[in-house]
Coordinates of C-alpha atoms (C1' of nucleotides) in Angstrom, one line a residue:
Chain A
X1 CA -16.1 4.7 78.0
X2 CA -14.0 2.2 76.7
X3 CA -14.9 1.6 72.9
X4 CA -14.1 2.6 69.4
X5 CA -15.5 6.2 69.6
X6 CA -13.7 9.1 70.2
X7 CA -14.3 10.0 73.6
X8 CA -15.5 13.7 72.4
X9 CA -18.2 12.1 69.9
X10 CA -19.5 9.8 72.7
X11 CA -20.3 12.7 74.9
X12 CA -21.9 14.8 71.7
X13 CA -23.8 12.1 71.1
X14 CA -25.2 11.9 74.6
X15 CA -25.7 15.7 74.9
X16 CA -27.5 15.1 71.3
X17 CA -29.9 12.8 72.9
X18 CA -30.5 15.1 75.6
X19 CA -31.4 18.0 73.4
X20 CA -33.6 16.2 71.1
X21 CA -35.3 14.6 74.3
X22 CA -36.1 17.7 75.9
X23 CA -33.7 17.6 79.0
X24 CA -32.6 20.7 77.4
X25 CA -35.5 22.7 75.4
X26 CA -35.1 25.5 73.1
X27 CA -33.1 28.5 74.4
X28 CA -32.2 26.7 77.4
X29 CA -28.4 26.9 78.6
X30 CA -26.6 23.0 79.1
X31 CA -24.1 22.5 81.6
X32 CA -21.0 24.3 81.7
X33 CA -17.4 23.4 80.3
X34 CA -16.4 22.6 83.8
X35 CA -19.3 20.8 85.0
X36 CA -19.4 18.5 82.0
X37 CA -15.9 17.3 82.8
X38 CA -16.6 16.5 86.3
X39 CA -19.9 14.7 85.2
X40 CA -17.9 12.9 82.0
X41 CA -14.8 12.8 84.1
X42 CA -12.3 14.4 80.5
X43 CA -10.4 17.1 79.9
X44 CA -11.5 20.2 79.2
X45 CA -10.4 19.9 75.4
X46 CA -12.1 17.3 75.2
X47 CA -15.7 18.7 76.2
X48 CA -15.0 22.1 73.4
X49 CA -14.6 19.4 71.1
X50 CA -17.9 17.8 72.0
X51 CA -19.6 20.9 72.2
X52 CA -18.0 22.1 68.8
X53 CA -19.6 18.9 67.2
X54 CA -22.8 20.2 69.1
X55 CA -22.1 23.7 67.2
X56 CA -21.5 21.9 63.9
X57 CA -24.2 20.5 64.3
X58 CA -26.7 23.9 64.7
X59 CA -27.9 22.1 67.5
X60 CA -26.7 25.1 70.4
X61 CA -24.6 28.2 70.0
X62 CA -22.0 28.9 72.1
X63 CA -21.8 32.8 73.9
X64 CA -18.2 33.7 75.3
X65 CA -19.1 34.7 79.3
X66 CA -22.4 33.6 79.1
X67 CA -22.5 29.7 78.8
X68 CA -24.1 27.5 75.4
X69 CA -27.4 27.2 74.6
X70 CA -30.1 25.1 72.6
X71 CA -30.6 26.9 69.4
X72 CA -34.3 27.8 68.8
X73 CA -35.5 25.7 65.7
X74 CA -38.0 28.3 63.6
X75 CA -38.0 28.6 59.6
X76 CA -39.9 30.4 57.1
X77 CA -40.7 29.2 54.2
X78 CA -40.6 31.2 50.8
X79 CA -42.7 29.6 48.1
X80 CA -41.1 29.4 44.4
X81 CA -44.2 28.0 42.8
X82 CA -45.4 30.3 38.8
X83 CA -46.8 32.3 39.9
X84 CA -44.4 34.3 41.0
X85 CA -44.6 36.1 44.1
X86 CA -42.2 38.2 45.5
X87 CA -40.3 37.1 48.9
X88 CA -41.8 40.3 50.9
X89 CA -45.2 40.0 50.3
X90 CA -45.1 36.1 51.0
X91 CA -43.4 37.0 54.1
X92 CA -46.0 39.7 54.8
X93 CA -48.4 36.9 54.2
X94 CA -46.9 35.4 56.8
X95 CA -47.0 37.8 59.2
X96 CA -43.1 38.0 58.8
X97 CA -41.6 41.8 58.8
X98 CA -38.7 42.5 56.2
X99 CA -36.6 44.9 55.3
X100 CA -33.3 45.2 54.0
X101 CA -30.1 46.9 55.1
X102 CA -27.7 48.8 52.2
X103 CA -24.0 47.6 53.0
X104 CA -22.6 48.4 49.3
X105 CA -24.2 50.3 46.2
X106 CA -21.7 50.8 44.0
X107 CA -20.8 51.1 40.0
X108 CA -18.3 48.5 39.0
X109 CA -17.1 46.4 36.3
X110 CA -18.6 43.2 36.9
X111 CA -17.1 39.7 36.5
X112 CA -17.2 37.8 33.4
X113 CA -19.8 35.5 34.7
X114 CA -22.3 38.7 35.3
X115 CA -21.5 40.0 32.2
X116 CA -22.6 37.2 30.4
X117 CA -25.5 36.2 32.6
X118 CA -26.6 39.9 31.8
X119 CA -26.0 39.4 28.6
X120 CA -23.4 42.7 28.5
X121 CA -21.0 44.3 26.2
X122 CA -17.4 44.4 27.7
X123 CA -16.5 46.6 30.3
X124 CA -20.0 47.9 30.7
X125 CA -19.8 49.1 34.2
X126 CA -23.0 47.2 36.8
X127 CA -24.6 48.6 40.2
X128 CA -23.2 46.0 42.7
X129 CA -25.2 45.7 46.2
X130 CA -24.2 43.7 48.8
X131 CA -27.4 44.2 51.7
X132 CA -28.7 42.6 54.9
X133 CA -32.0 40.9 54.7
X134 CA -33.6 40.6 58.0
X135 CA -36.9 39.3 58.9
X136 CA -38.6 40.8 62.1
X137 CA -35.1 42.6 62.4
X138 CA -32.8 39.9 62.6
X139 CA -30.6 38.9 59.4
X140 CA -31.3 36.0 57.8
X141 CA -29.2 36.7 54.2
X142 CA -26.7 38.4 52.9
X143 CA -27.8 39.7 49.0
X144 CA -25.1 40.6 46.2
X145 CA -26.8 41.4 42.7
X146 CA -25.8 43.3 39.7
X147 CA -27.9 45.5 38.4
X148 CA -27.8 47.0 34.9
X149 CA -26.7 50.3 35.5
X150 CA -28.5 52.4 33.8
X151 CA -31.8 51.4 36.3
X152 CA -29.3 51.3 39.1
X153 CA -28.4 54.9 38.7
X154 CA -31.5 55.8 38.1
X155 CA -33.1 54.2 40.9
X156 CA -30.2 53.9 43.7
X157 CA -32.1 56.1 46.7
X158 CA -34.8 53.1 46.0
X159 CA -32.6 50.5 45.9
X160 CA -30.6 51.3 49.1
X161 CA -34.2 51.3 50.7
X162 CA -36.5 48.5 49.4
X163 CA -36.4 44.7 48.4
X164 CA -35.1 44.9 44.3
X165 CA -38.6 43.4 42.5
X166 CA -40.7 45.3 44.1
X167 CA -39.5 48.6 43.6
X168 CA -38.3 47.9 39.9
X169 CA -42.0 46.7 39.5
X170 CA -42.9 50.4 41.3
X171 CA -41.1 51.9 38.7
X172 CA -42.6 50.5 35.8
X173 CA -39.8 47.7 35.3
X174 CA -41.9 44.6 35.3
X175 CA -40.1 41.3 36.0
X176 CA -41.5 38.3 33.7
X177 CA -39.8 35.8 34.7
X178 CA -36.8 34.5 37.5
X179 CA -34.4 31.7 36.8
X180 CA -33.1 30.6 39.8
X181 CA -30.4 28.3 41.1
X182 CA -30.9 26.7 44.9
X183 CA -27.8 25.0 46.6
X184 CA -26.2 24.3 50.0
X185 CA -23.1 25.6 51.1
X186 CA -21.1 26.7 54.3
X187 CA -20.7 30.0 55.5
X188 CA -17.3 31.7 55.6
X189 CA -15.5 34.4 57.8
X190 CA -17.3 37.3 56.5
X191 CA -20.7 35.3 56.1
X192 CA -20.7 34.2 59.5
X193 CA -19.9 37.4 60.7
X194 CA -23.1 39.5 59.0
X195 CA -25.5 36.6 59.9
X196 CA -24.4 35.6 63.2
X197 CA -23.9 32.1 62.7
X198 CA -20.2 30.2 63.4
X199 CA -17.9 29.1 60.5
X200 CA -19.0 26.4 58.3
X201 CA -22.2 27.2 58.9
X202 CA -24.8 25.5 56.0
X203 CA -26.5 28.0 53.8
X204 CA -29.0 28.1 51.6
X205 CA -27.3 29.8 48.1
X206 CA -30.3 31.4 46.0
X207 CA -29.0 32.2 42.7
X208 CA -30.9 34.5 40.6
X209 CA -31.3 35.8 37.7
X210 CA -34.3 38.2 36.4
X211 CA -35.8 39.3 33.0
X212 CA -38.0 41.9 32.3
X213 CA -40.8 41.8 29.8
X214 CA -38.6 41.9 27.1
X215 CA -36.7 39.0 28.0
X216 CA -33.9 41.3 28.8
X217 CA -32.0 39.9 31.8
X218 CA -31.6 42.8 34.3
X219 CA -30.2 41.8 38.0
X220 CA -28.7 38.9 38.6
X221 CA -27.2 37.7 42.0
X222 CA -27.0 35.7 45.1
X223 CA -28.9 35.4 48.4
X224 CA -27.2 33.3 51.2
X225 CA -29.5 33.2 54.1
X226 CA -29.4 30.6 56.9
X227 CA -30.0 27.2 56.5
X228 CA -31.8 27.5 59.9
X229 CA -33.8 30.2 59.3
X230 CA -35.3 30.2 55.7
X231 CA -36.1 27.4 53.1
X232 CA -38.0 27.6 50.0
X233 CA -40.9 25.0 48.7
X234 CA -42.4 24.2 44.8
X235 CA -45.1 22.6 43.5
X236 CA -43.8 20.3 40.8
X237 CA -46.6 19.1 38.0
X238 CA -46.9 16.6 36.0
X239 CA -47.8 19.4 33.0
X240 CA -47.3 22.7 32.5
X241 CA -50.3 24.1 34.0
X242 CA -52.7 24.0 37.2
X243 CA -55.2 21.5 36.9
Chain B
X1 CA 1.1 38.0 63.9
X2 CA -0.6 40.8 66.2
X3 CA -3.6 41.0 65.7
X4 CA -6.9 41.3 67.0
X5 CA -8.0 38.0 65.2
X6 CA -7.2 34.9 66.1
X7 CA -3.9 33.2 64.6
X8 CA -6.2 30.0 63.5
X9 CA -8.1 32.2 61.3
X10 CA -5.3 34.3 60.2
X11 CA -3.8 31.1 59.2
X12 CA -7.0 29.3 57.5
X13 CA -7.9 32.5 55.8
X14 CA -4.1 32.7 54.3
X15 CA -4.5 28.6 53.2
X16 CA -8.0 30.0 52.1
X17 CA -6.6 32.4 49.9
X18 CA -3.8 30.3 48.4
X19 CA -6.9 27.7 47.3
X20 CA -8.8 30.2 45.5
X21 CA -5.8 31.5 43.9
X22 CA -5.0 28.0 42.7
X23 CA -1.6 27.6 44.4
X24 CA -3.3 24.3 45.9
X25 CA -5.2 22.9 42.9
X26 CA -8.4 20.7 43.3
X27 CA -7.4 16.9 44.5
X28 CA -3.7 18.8 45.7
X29 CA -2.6 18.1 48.8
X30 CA -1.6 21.1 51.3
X31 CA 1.6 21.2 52.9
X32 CA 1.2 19.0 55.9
X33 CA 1.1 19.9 59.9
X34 CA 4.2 20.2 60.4
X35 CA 5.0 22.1 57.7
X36 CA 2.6 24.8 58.5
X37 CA 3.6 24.6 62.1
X38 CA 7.5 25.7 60.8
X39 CA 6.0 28.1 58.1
X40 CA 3.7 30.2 61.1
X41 CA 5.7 29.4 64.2
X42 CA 2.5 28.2 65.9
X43 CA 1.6 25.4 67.8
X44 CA 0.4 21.9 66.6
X45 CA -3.5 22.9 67.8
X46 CA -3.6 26.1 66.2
X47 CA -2.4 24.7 62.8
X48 CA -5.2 22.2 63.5
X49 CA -7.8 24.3 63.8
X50 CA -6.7 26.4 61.1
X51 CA -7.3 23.1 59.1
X52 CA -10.4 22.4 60.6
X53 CA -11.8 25.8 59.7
X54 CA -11.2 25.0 56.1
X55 CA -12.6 21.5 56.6
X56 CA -15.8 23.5 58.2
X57 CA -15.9 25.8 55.1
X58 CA -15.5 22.3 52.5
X59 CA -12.3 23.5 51.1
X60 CA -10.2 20.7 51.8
X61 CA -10.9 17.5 53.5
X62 CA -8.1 15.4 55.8
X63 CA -7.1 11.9 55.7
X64 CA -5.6 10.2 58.5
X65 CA -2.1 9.1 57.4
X66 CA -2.6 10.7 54.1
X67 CA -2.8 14.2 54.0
X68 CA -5.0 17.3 53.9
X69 CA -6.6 17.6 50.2
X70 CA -8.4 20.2 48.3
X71 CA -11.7 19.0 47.9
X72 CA -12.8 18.6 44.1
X73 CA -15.7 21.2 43.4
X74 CA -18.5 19.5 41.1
X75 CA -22.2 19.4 41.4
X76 CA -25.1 18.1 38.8
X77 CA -28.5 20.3 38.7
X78 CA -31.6 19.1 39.1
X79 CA -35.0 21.0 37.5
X80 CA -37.8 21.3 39.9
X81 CA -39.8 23.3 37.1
X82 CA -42.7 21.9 35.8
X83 CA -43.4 20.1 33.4
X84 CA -41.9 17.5 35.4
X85 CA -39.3 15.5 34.9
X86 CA -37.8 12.5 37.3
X87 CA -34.8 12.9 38.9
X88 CA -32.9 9.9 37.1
X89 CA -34.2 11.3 33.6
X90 CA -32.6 14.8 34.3
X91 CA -29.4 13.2 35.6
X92 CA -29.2 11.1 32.3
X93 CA -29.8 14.1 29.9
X94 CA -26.9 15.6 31.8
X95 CA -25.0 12.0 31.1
X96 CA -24.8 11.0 34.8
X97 CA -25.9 8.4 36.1
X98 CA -27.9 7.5 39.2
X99 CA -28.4 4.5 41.0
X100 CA -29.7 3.3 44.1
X101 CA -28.5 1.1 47.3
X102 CA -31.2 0.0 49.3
X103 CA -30.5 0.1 53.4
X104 CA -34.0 -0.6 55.0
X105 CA -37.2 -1.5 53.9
X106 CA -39.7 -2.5 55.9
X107 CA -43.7 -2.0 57.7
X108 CA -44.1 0.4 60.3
X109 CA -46.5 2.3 62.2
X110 CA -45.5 5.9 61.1
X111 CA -44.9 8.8 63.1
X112 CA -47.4 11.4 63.3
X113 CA -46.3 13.8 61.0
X114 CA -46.4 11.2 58.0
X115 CA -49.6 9.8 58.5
X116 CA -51.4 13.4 58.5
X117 CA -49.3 14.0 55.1
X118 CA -50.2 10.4 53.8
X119 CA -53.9 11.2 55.1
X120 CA -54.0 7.9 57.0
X121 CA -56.1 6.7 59.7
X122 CA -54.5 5.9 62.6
X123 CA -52.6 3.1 63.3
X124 CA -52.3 2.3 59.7
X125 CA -48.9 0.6 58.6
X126 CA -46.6 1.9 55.8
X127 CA -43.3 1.0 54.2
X128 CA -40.2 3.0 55.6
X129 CA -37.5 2.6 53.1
X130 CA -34.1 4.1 53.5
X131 CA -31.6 4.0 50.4
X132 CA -28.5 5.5 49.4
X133 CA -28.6 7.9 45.8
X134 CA -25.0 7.5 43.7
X135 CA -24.2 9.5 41.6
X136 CA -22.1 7.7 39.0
X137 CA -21.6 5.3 41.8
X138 CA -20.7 7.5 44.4
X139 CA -23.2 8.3 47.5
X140 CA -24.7 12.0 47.3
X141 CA -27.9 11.4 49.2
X142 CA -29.7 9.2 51.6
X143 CA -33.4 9.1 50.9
X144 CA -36.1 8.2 54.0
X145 CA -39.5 7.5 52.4
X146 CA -42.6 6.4 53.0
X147 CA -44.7 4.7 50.9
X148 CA -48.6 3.6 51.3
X149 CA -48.9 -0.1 52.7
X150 CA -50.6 -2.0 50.0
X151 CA -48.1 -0.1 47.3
X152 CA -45.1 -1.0 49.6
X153 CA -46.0 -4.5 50.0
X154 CA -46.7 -4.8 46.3
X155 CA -44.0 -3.5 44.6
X156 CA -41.3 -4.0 46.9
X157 CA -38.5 -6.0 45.1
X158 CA -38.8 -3.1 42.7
X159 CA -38.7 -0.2 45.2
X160 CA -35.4 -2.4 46.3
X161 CA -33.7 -1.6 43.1
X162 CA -35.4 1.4 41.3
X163 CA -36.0 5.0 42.1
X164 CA -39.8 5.4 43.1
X165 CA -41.3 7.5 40.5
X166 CA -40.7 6.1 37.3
X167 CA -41.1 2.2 39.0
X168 CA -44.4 3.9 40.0
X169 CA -45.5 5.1 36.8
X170 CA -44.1 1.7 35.3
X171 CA -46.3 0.1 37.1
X172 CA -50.0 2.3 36.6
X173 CA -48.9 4.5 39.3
X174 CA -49.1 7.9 38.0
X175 CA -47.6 10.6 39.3
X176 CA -49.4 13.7 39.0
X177 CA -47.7 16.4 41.6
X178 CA -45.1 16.8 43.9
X179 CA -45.1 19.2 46.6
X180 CA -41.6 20.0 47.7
X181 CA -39.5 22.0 50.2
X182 CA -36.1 22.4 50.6
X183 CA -33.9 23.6 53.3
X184 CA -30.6 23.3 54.4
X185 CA -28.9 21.2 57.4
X186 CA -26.1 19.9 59.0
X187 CA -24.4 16.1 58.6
X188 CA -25.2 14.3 62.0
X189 CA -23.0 11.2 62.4
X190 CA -24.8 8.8 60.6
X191 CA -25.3 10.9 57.4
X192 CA -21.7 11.8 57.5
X193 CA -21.0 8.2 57.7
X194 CA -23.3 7.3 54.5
X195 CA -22.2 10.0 52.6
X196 CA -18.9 10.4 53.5
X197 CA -18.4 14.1 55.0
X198 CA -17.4 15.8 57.8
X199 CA -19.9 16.2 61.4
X200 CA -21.9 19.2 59.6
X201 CA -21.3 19.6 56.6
X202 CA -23.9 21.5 54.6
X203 CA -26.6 19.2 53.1
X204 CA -29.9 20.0 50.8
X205 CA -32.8 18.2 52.7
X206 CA -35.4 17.9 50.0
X207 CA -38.8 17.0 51.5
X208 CA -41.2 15.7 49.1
X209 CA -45.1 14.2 49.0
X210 CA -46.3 12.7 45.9
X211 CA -50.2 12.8 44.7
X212 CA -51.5 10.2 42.3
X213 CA -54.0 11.5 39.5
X214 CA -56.8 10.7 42.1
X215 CA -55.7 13.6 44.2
X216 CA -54.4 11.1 46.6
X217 CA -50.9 11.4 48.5
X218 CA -48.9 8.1 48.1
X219 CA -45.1 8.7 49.0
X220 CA -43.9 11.0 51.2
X221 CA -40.0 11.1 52.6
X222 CA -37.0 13.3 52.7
X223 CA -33.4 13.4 50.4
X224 CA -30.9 14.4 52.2
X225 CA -28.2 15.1 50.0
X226 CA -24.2 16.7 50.3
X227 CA -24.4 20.0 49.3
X228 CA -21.2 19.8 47.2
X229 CA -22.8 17.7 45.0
X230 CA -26.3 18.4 43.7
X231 CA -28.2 21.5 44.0
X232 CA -31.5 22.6 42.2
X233 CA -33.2 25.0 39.6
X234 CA -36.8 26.5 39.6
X235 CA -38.1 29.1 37.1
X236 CA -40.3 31.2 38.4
X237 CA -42.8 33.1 35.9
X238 CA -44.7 36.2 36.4
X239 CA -48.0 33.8 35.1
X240 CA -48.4 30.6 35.6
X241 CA -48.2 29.3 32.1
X242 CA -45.3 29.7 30.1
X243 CA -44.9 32.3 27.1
Chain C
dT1 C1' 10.5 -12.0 43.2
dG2 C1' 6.9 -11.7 46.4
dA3 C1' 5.5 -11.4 51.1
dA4 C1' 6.4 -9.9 55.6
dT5 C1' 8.3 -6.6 58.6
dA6 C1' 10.2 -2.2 59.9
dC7 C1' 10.4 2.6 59.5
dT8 C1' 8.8 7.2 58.3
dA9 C1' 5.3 10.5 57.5
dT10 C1' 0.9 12.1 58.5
dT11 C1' -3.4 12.9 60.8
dG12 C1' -6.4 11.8 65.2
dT13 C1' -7.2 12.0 70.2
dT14 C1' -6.6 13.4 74.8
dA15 C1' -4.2 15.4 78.6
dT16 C1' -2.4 19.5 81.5
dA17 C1' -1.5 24.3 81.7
dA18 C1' -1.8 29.2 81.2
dC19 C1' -3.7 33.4 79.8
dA20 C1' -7.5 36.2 77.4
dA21 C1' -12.0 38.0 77.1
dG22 C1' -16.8 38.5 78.1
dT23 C1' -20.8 38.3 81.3
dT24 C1' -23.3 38.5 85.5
dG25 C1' -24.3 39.5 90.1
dG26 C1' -23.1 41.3 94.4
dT27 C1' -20.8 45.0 97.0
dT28 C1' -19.2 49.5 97.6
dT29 C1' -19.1 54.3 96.6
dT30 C1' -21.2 58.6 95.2
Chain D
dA1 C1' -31.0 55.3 93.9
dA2 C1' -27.6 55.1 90.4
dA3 C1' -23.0 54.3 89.0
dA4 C1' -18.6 52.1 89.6
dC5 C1' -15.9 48.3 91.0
dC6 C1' -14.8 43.5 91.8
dA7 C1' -15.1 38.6 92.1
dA8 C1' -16.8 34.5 90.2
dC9 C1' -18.3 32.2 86.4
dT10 C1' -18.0 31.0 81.6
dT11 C1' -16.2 30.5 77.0
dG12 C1' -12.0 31.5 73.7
dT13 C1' -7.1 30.9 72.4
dT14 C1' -2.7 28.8 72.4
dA15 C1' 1.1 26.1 74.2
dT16 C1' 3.6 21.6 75.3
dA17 C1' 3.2 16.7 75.6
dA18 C1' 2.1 11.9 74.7
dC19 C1' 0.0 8.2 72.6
dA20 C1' -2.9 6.2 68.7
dA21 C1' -4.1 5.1 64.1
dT22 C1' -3.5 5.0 59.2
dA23 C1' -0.9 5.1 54.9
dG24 C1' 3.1 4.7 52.1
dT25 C1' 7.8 3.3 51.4
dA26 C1' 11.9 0.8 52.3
dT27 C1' 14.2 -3.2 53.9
dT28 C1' 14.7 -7.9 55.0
dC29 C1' 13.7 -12.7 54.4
dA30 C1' 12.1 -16.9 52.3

DNA sequence: TGAATACTATTGTTATAACAAGTTGGTTTT
DNA sequence: AAAACCAACTTGTTATAACAATAGTATTCA
């Protein structure tokens, strides 16, 4: 172990090897703290920071008491392809369950950024909802729209209930058209708390923003779901339409 | 200090705080180890990991000898909505521009999965070229792609210093439709190394396969991109044409 | 004046040590 | 048999300490 690399990457990189290899499969537990400084013959420090890379890395995920284990690899994938289909019935098509979990519902005065994305007067008041999405009952995102809030107050039982499109769609409130925004980014305190996943973690940031059939913009907002657990895919043409 | 959470995220969450506010503009430097280890009376290792919490979350990013800095915030956007449009063509319209670096290029027997996408017979060779994207000369995504044999071997002094698509189409190639899917992942060491971020950070993995106007898949690969610096669009409509 | 050296500041790595907190399985008590 | 208790195991947090490596600035020397 004499070389240029820290001692800690060294070891993460063998424990790396060993994971992709098998030695360890999905959902099994590697060797403890103490055993892997008696087999790598460091300090204790020095194996958390090898196993943090291993965490940074979404590789396993450690459980205080209970040892660290290989993280299961599974994804869905939601398909963003005209035409539109709404994310629960493509999971459904999947044979994925999902609901949704109210955490906030409340009438606010939104940010300037909603209220021009929504195309609002000032200090029109919004519905903000921050939810859980989970798919077969473990969360995967954490949703915050806007809603305008005149359909927010009408429809609030609903919305506390059921995915957004669908139930606007329910109601009569069709939904043209979805411009949407798709980036990567890490998960913070509060993030990582509601999904389960440690600090730093990458997300997927889904960025919407709907219009109804009268090209009136009428939710906006954000999904950030796990980076491990969801993904989205598109069909990109060389026209407009199908062939 | 007493608290049920842990000082090191007591501590990053209060540098956190001070970043958003703008106390600590982008590019400033934060006050350095020592400093924070007089300001909150902790130890060396818990101002550390305070630090390293914000280097998790891509706040700031640490210099050896230098400093601890707040990390610039600036992406570019790239369309995935038809009709389409190559990714160099959309960066130019926004006035960036993109070039490539090429790391590897060269025949190989490919693994599984990218001869059933290329619809191969077995034991057929391709061309496995990996290259560095910059971004008005800085790296924001290593590309891994594989290209059909006899299009590889053809056209490879050009695939050495072009992006793919258009030096395809340049050449008769035409592209008719990509099928995409993007997820997000972690930085392992060597993409951290290429793109010059920490173990994990968040990146955009844009898998792509590319039919020719004979129906015909001829490049297939993966972008792996920092998620600080490029993210993408899609609009989604009720129909498949537009209005 | 420019180059080389020394010093200071700052982050990076690794060690030992101690205590905290959670989990699990075995043993004892009811 | 079920519940409670306890020990062992395991990860989490924080401290002190020492050395390494890098960067920037000041000082010295040719």
């Amino acid at each position: 172990m004499t070389s240029s690399q820290p001692l800690h990457l060294i070891i993460s990189e063998k424990l790396r090897y060993r994971i992709t290899q098998g030695d360890y499969p999905s959902g099994a537990q590697i060797p403890s703290e103490y055993q892997l400084m008696a087999e790598f013959e460091v300090s204790r420090i020095t194996v958390r920071r090898a196993i943090a890379n291993l965490v940074q890395q979404g590789l396993v995920m450690a459980q205080q008491g209970r040892g660290v284990f290989v993280t299961p690899q599974q994804k869905v994938t939601y398909s963003l392809s005209s035409p539109m289909v709404f994310f629960e019935a493509d999971m459904a098509r999947q044979g994925v369950v999902s609901t949704i979990q109210n955490l906030v519902f409340e009438s606010i005065l939104p940010p300037v950024q909603v209220q021009n994305l929504l195309e609002l007067p000032k200090r029109s008041q919004v519905y903000f909802q921050k939810k859980l999405l989970l798919l077969n009952g473990a969360p995967v995102a954490v949703d915050l729209s806007y809603t305008l809030h005149r359909l927010g107050k009408t429809l609030a039982r609903d919305l506390k209930r059921q995915m957004t499109f669908p139930m606007l769609e329910q109601h009569g409130v069709m939904i043209d058209r979805i411009e949407t925004v798709i980036e990567s980014t890490h998960a913070n305190p509060e993030i990582s708390d509601y999904l389960d996943v440690p600090l730093g973690h990458p997300l997927i940031c889904y960025s919407y923003r709907a219009f109804n059939d009268q090209n009136q913009p009428i939710v906006c907002g954000e999904a950030l779901s796990r980076g491990d657990r969801l993904c989205y895919s598109v069909v990109i043409r060389r026209d407009q339409s199908p062939d």
